[in-house]
Amino acid sequence: MKEVEKLERKFPLEDHLLVVEINKLKEADLPVDLPADLPTVDAAVDPGFVQLCSISACLSTFGKMLGMQPVKFEDLVRAVKLPGQTLAGLYRDLLSILLLDGSQHPSGLRRIRRWVYAMTSEWGALVWPDVLARYILTKPNVDASVIAAAKALQEKEYQSVPWEDHAALLQFLLDDVVETRTVHEEIDKWQEERLEFVAQKREDKMEQRRKERSREEAAREKRRKAEEERREKKEAFEKLKAEMLEKGEDVSAMQMEVDGEGEDERDLDEQEERERFQIPEEKLVYSGDEYDRKGVLAHRKWVEQEKQRLAREYEEYKREKGKKLREQQQKLRKEREALEAEAQLHAKKQEALDRELAKRPIRLNPLGMDRNKFKFFWNVAGQRSAIYVQHPESGEWAHFSDEATLDAFLTSLDWRGKRERGLRKALEKRLGSIRSGFRGQQDKSKEKGSPPTRASSRLSRQAANGHGGGSRVSFSSVCSEDSDVLDTVDDSLNFLTHELESVALMADKSGIPYVARDGEEELKWKVWFEEVREDEEEEGSSPLEATKTHLLSLEHAIWSTFPNPEEIANDPSSTMGAGASASASGFGGMGTTFAASALPRMELEQMENSSSDEEVDERSLEGYARMRRKMRQKLVWFSNGERDSWQEMVRTAKTVSSLAYCASTLSQRLVIVQRKAGAKAKKLGK
């Protein structure tokens, strides 16, 4: 038994060590119980469901600090399973946050500057899928599944991409968002605040323990003093009684006085109390001459008077005793109420600090772990209908949502183990909410017939796009809100055609003539618009291919007015002459034209590495660099190689987004060159 008591003093132990120690005692036939077997959880959880829970939890945690509205888990599942404007808005918000943070990077990434222009301009509603794909494909050390999903965005429209790819893309973007400067600064702030709250919790607990110890010490001291007073009174009474016996006096009527205060009062039963207020038996009988009539009558009168006196004293004693008892009970009740109020105040402070800590989560913590290190989660992303269990080695997930399994866990979790004691306390603390969540899900399952861990795939696209009775999530995006009308490919193509017409009108107002790709004759832009209308009305043609043709024609006309340095150098009629060839070669870095189909991957990316559209203070540049920059701002393309790269991207575009990205690049370059040309014309006019 000593071994058992020695082991019990060590509780709680590490769970596996507990089993080892108990087995040793069992081998010695000592009375000790082994930990009960834990129930098994066999209901598997879809990994996609876990990933969506993680995405929803991350959005809930960091969305508010980034200016995004919260997204419920059910709305997220609907948006990912049936892509529409909700998913587009979510993508654009996350991507814009990353690009705006990246544009402030000290290295001044040129690609990001071009992407920011495309995303924050009127093109944002169209180009975001292609910008997203480029953002991912140009990053190193990206998971293969994410790369495959990014390539899928360039191969087909985002509405046709599988939902698993959307989940992988959202997870990747959120991982990058967490690494941004804004989130890092906020997390650092949270960490400092969490340390303060944890310190407050610790100090509050220590203060509460100090008060409890002080009360316990005061109670012990009070009991010690009372015991000492009783001992002193008893010694004094015994001493007085001995002295009276030595003198031969009668001590039968002597009684030790007892203070009537709380626990110091001597415990007397009702019979003993009555005996104190009754005439002794020997005095009830007259001891004198029985024939002395006067003596007998006097004795009877004395007995009656004594009984009345003792009865009055007994009633007075009972009243005083009841009064003292009521005062004592009232005093104890006030003390108890004060202690309860103090405990409630302490609990409220702890709960308030816990709520503040929950508002600043650094990582998702489980409820606890069992002896086998299985992690238990509940209320992740608002999922209160089940408890999810993660395997420690394989990482696989399972769940249970019935109260019988919950009760079995509460019974079998061993309080003697450190991990299981913590898990049991966490479950008991949330037991009411967990049971309520289980029952609510069971009621819904009876109505809908769907398990809690499976998202329904039979939702209407109309509801998912916000046109029906389904719920809809709105985002305060930093980008254009035109994604609300681009639910289909036809809407996107119509919007792209409209933007191309806007670029053509800009070129016309800038005095740029329309030059057909198959001739050198200058025409009116009306011809280009008529070609666009004819292709729109023609049946059986590919709208995407027709739009490619119109975009290439538009670029050819603009490029004819602002040719590349190589073309100027090779033109005999050019005023720059042959001397410009060397400078153009040195300026462009690509002095020869080659077939677009033979362009290597690096050359295809050359247009995105151009520094001409960077916002650099020209006063900080050297004279030659300043001259090169001014010359570059007068040209649509830096070199023939850059132009060939752009044309190849147009020809190989498979989605409206990829084609719109090329159009946004041309639009950006036209704005730059026509601005410089207009400024020069205005200067010459003066």
XYZ file of C-alpha atoms in Angstrom, residues 160-638:
479
model
C -13.912 25.258 -65.006
C -10.990 24.659 -62.631
C -11.640 21.802 -60.120
C -12.519 22.880 -56.593
C -9.489 21.034 -55.208
C -7.260 23.365 -57.255
C -9.112 26.409 -55.919
C -8.581 25.165 -52.370
C -4.853 24.703 -53.033
C -4.594 28.200 -54.559
C -6.432 29.838 -51.644
C -4.241 27.992 -49.144
C -1.110 29.182 -50.963
C -2.299 32.802 -51.078
C -3.186 32.771 -47.396
C 0.222 31.332 -46.526
C 1.777 34.245 -48.411
C -0.594 36.761 -46.802
C 0.524 35.592 -43.364
C 4.098 36.430 -44.391
C 3.279 40.009 -45.436
C 4.567 42.966 -43.492
C 1.088 44.019 -42.354
C 0.262 40.642 -40.857
C 3.727 40.269 -39.329
C 3.423 43.637 -37.590
C -0.046 42.743 -36.342
C 1.106 39.328 -35.123
C 4.028 40.944 -33.290
C 1.535 43.314 -31.681
C -0.710 40.382 -30.801
C 2.225 38.536 -29.301
C 3.047 41.449 -27.026
C -0.588 41.814 -26.004
C -0.884 38.067 -25.400
C 2.135 38.177 -23.108
C 0.491 40.985 -21.150
C -2.801 39.090 -20.878
C -1.037 35.883 -19.847
C 0.885 37.818 -17.207
C -2.383 39.323 -15.949
C -3.948 35.859 -15.750
C -0.951 34.537 -13.832
C -0.948 37.471 -11.409
C -4.715 37.170 -10.892
C -4.398 33.458 -10.121
C -1.510 34.074 -7.751
C -3.481 36.802 -5.960
C -6.465 34.479 -5.647
C -4.255 31.727 -4.194
C -2.708 34.219 -1.734
C -6.179 35.207 -0.518
C -7.196 31.565 -0.119
C -4.022 30.737 1.795
C -4.531 33.806 3.998
C -8.084 32.720 4.822
C -6.947 29.176 5.565
C -4.176 30.440 7.848
C -6.630 32.770 9.619
C -9.067 29.887 10.154
C -6.301 27.675 11.515
C -5.141 30.442 13.837
C -8.710 30.991 15.064
C -9.155 27.286 15.758
C -5.820 27.177 17.580
C -6.741 30.117 19.808
C -10.174 28.675 20.555
C -8.646 25.329 21.448
C -6.120 27.038 23.656
C -8.844 29.034 25.437
C -10.901 25.888 26.026
C -7.870 24.124 27.444
C -7.099 27.029 29.758
C -10.725 27.217 30.955
C -10.824 23.483 31.522
C -7.598 23.616 33.520
C -8.937 26.515 35.593
C -12.224 24.671 36.206
C -10.468 21.474 37.256
C -8.208 23.446 39.565
C -11.173 25.230 41.203
C -13.050 21.963 41.585
C -10.051 20.333 43.275
C -9.715 23.230 45.708
C -13.411 22.992 46.625
C -13.102 19.248 47.185
C -10.168 19.831 49.515
C -12.323 22.252 51.509
C -15.128 19.666 51.676
C -17.579 21.733 49.670
C -20.275 20.278 47.416
C -19.191 20.385 43.736
C -22.125 18.473 42.243
C -23.798 21.668 41.050
C -20.649 23.052 39.415
C -20.618 23.358 35.644
C -17.939 24.783 33.401
C -19.047 27.915 31.647
C -18.998 27.614 27.862
C -18.827 30.516 25.424
C -21.709 30.468 23.006
C -19.768 31.542 19.884
C -19.826 29.294 16.888
C -17.672 26.231 17.060
C -16.449 27.183 20.566
C -19.837 26.293 22.026
C -19.973 22.842 23.582
C -22.098 20.400 21.624
C -24.980 19.359 23.819
C -27.920 17.289 22.709
C -31.462 18.204 23.585
C -31.616 15.806 26.530
C -28.516 17.289 28.146
C -29.869 20.792 27.658
C -33.142 19.842 29.374
C -31.277 18.271 32.303
C -29.484 21.540 32.896
C -32.838 23.250 33.480
C -34.515 20.556 35.610
C -34.619 20.085 39.394
C -32.376 17.202 40.514
C -34.228 14.039 41.506
C -33.000 14.131 45.107
C -34.444 17.637 45.573
C -37.862 16.784 44.204
C -38.560 14.590 47.249
C -39.068 16.315 50.588
C -36.304 15.123 52.924
C -37.762 16.484 56.181
C -40.425 15.176 58.518
C -43.267 13.895 56.419
C -45.735 14.819 59.201
C -44.543 18.439 59.100
C -47.447 19.831 57.105
C -45.989 23.308 56.805
C -42.636 21.954 55.661
C -44.281 19.725 53.045
C -46.369 22.601 51.674
C -43.356 24.897 51.639
C -41.357 22.266 49.733
C -44.126 21.842 47.182
C -44.361 25.589 46.717
C -40.610 25.800 46.268
C -40.684 22.977 43.675
C -43.413 24.747 41.662
C -41.602 28.072 41.802
C -38.291 26.413 40.872
C -39.876 24.644 37.915
C -41.361 27.923 36.685
C -38.019 29.683 37.123
C -36.103 26.928 35.307
C -38.729 26.886 32.536
C -38.295 30.644 32.063
C -34.514 30.284 32.051
C -34.798 27.418 29.549
C -36.972 29.505 27.234
C -34.585 32.423 27.574
C -31.687 30.084 26.891
C -33.418 28.737 23.791
C -34.133 32.266 22.567
C -30.545 33.348 23.124
C -29.262 30.184 21.523
C -31.531 30.627 18.508
C -30.514 34.274 18.228
C -26.830 33.395 18.367
C -27.391 30.572 15.898
C -29.171 32.926 13.494
C -26.424 35.516 13.878
C -23.836 32.830 13.287
C -25.664 31.532 10.219
C -26.071 35.054 8.887
C -22.392 35.698 9.440
C -21.475 32.446 7.697
C -23.872 33.242 4.828
C -22.311 36.676 4.364
C -18.838 35.145 4.403
C -19.951 32.495 1.924
C -21.558 35.112 -0.341
C -18.415 37.218 -0.180
C -16.315 34.199 -1.122
C -18.681 33.316 -3.964
C -18.664 36.910 -5.229
C -14.889 36.934 -5.092
C -14.724 33.603 -6.950
C -17.183 34.854 -9.590
C -15.198 38.054 -10.048
C -12.031 36.019 -10.445
C -13.756 33.705 -12.959
C -15.092 36.707 -14.924
C -11.620 38.236 -15.076
C -10.184 34.946 -16.302
C -12.929 34.567 -18.911
C -12.440 38.155 -20.103
C -8.705 37.547 -20.464
C -9.408 34.264 -22.275
C -11.688 36.111 -24.712
C -8.991 38.692 -25.363
C -6.480 35.902 -25.972
C -8.945 34.192 -28.346
C -9.176 37.420 -30.370
C -5.424 37.278 -30.925
C -4.715 33.688 -31.991
C -1.149 32.940 -32.997
C -1.825 29.334 -33.909
C -4.747 26.933 -33.763
C -4.491 24.992 -30.523
C -6.314 21.678 -29.968
C -8.491 20.920 -26.976
C -5.779 18.521 -25.890
C -4.188 15.141 -26.546
C -4.867 11.657 -25.256
C -2.287 9.123 -24.057
C -1.523 8.162 -27.692
C -0.970 11.828 -28.674
C -4.079 12.029 -30.852
C -5.087 15.694 -31.091
C -8.711 16.706 -30.469
C -10.217 19.793 -32.143
C -13.607 21.442 -31.793
C -15.198 24.664 -33.058
C -12.620 25.080 -35.838
C -13.965 27.541 -38.429
C -17.243 27.499 -36.513
C -17.701 23.728 -36.902
C -19.381 22.819 -33.620
C -21.236 19.738 -34.862
C -18.400 17.260 -34.299
C -15.077 16.718 -32.554
C -12.227 16.089 -34.986
C -9.298 13.839 -34.123
C -5.925 13.973 -35.897
C -3.575 11.002 -36.047
C -0.127 11.936 -34.664
C 1.883 10.153 -37.367
C -0.148 9.911 -40.563
C -1.938 13.236 -40.066
C -5.227 11.628 -41.102
C -8.433 12.952 -39.608
C -11.491 11.286 -38.078
C -14.518 12.615 -36.239
C -17.367 11.715 -33.911
C -20.597 13.608 -33.318
C -22.603 11.416 -30.935
C -22.961 11.933 -27.217
C -22.379 8.239 -26.458
C -18.790 8.455 -27.774
C -18.312 11.743 -25.945
C -19.455 10.180 -22.667
C -17.197 7.191 -23.311
C -14.207 9.518 -23.702
C -15.075 11.443 -20.542
C -15.243 8.148 -18.651
C -12.057 6.619 -20.052
C -9.786 9.683 -20.021
C -7.523 9.137 -17.008
C -7.156 12.124 -14.679
C -3.869 10.660 -13.437
C -2.162 11.403 -16.796
C -0.990 14.917 -17.679
C -2.282 15.001 -21.263
C -5.576 13.279 -20.595
C -6.239 15.377 -17.488
C -5.907 18.537 -19.585
C -8.098 17.106 -22.382
C -10.732 16.019 -19.890
C -10.831 19.460 -18.260
C -11.176 21.119 -21.695
C -14.055 18.814 -22.663
C -15.836 19.294 -19.335
C -15.446 23.069 -19.574
C -17.199 23.106 -22.977
C -19.456 20.126 -22.358
C -22.745 22.026 -22.596
C -21.797 23.740 -25.867
C -20.463 20.504 -27.362
C -23.643 18.586 -26.545
C -25.742 21.423 -27.951
C -23.716 21.386 -31.177
C -24.093 17.613 -31.486
C -27.854 17.768 -31.015
C -28.243 20.661 -33.430
C -26.358 18.769 -36.130
C -28.405 15.636 -35.522
C -31.592 17.647 -36.005
C -30.236 19.122 -39.241
C -29.112 15.699 -40.454
C -32.610 14.356 -39.913
C -34.027 17.216 -41.965
C -31.423 17.279 -44.746
C -30.001 13.774 -44.587
C -26.401 14.980 -44.943
C -23.394 14.089 -42.726
C -21.638 16.953 -40.932
C -18.287 16.569 -42.655
C -19.440 16.513 -46.258
C -20.236 19.634 -48.199
C -23.191 19.314 -50.525
C -22.288 19.337 -54.202
C -25.905 19.685 -55.311
C -26.129 23.441 -54.887
C -27.562 25.582 -57.631
C -25.177 27.807 -59.516
C -27.772 30.512 -59.364
C -27.621 30.543 -55.572
C -23.845 30.396 -55.581
C -23.620 33.422 -57.875
C -25.890 35.449 -55.650
C -28.816 35.692 -58.103
C -31.116 33.354 -56.182
C -32.191 32.946 -52.597
C -28.784 31.740 -51.373
C -26.561 33.804 -49.144
C -23.965 36.024 -50.675
C -20.652 37.325 -49.379
C -19.550 40.817 -50.374
C -15.978 42.040 -50.255
C -14.635 45.548 -49.895
C -12.004 44.906 -52.508
C -9.247 47.355 -53.311
C -9.713 46.359 -56.946
C -12.466 47.087 -59.413
C -15.926 45.772 -58.558
C -16.633 44.718 -62.157
C -16.244 41.049 -61.232
C -19.877 41.170 -60.114
C -20.972 41.040 -63.770
C -18.352 38.678 -65.195
C -19.910 35.370 -64.261
C -19.580 33.793 -67.726
C -17.033 33.652 -70.522
C -19.362 35.630 -72.797
C -19.555 38.432 -70.222
C -15.761 38.479 -69.996
C -15.324 38.581 -73.797
C -17.840 41.406 -74.111
C -16.049 43.345 -71.390
C -12.675 42.717 -73.070
C -14.019 43.929 -76.420
C -15.362 47.052 -74.740
C -11.950 47.778 -73.176
C -10.194 47.230 -76.519
C -12.554 49.747 -78.091
C -11.597 52.182 -75.307
C -7.911 51.702 -76.177
C -8.708 52.282 -79.863
C -10.547 55.517 -79.013
C -7.552 56.638 -76.951
C -5.264 55.960 -79.898
C -7.591 57.867 -82.239
C -7.702 60.886 -79.911
C -3.898 60.765 -79.669
C -3.639 61.201 -83.451
C -2.487 57.662 -84.121
C -3.772 56.468 -87.531
C -5.079 52.957 -88.051
C -2.673 50.924 -90.234
C -3.828 47.459 -91.234
C -1.409 44.586 -90.593
C -1.464 43.585 -94.299
C -0.727 47.047 -95.669
C 0.962 50.390 -95.052
C -1.998 52.590 -95.944
C -3.295 54.787 -93.153
C -7.001 54.233 -92.557
C -9.647 55.531 -90.226
C -10.241 53.730 -86.928
C -13.794 53.271 -88.149
C -12.483 50.394 -90.244
C -11.197 48.609 -87.133
C -14.503 49.086 -85.322
C -16.402 47.715 -88.327
C -14.176 44.624 -88.336
C -14.948 44.075 -84.666
C -18.696 44.364 -85.293
C -18.564 41.984 -88.255
C -16.780 39.316 -86.209
C -19.305 39.700 -83.391
C -22.190 39.110 -85.784
C -20.520 36.233 -87.617
C -21.746 32.837 -86.446
C -19.530 29.781 -86.047
C -16.305 31.728 -85.456
C -14.255 31.521 -82.263
C -14.782 34.720 -80.241
C -11.440 34.313 -78.482
C -9.499 33.927 -81.744
C -11.310 36.894 -83.272
C -10.431 39.011 -80.245
C -6.785 37.974 -80.611
C -6.831 39.213 -84.214
C -8.333 42.573 -83.227
C -5.798 42.999 -80.430
C -2.879 42.275 -82.777
C -4.279 44.754 -85.330
C -4.642 47.370 -82.606
C -1.051 46.837 -81.482
C 0.270 47.023 -85.066
C -1.343 50.404 -85.593
C 0.071 51.819 -82.351
C 3.496 50.314 -82.983
C 3.601 51.844 -86.480
C 3.486 55.290 -84.894
C 5.963 54.451 -82.118
C 8.335 51.888 -83.674
C 11.156 50.111 -81.882
C 14.757 51.467 -81.983
C 15.777 48.679 -84.387
C 13.117 49.716 -86.881
C 14.130 53.389 -86.652
C 17.783 52.500 -87.181
C 17.005 50.350 -90.221
C 14.745 52.979 -91.814
C 16.782 54.972 -94.415
C 14.368 57.876 -94.198
C 14.828 58.163 -90.473
C 16.483 61.378 -89.273
C 18.360 59.354 -86.678
C 20.445 57.724 -89.387
C 22.776 54.820 -89.014
C 24.245 56.234 -85.840
C 21.093 55.290 -84.043
C 21.694 51.638 -84.749
C 24.520 51.308 -82.271
C 22.683 53.195 -79.579
C 19.549 51.216 -80.262
C 21.484 47.999 -80.054
C 23.057 49.030 -76.799
C 19.753 50.419 -75.561
C 17.563 47.540 -76.534
C 19.867 44.655 -75.880
C 18.089 42.786 -78.705
C 19.240 44.008 -82.112
C 17.730 41.264 -84.235
C 14.225 40.035 -84.896
C 13.504 36.317 -84.663
C 10.478 34.116 -85.060
C 8.047 34.305 -82.170
C 7.552 30.565 -82.189
C 11.257 30.122 -81.450
C 11.220 32.402 -78.421
C 12.670 30.742 -75.320
C 10.888 30.998 -71.990
C 13.260 33.717 -70.759
C 12.469 35.927 -73.743
C 8.755 35.467 -73.177
C 9.220 37.000 -69.737
C 11.382 39.867 -70.991
C 8.460 42.236 -71.364
C 7.627 41.832 -67.702
C 11.161 42.739 -66.639
C 11.114 46.122 -68.364
C 11.995 48.964 -66.010
C 10.476 51.746 -68.114
C 7.236 51.819 -66.153
C 8.883 52.005 -62.721
C 8.262 55.135 -60.708
C 11.838 56.281 -60.311
C 12.890 59.858 -59.655
C 14.804 60.844 -62.787
C 16.910 63.264 -60.785
C 18.536 60.273 -59.079
C 19.740 58.856 -62.424
C 23.002 59.542 -64.211
C 22.903 61.540 -67.417
C 23.147 58.558 -69.792
C 20.591 56.533 -67.799
C 18.269 59.535 -67.800
C 18.597 59.867 -71.557
C 17.899 56.172 -72.038
C 14.855 56.404 -69.830
C 13.444 59.389 -71.708
C 14.018 57.614 -74.999
C 12.341 54.483 -73.683
C 9.261 56.401 -72.639
C 8.713 57.428 -76.265
C 8.505 53.818 -77.470
C 5.776 51.213 -77.121
C 8.233 48.311 -76.973
C 11.786 48.284 -75.778
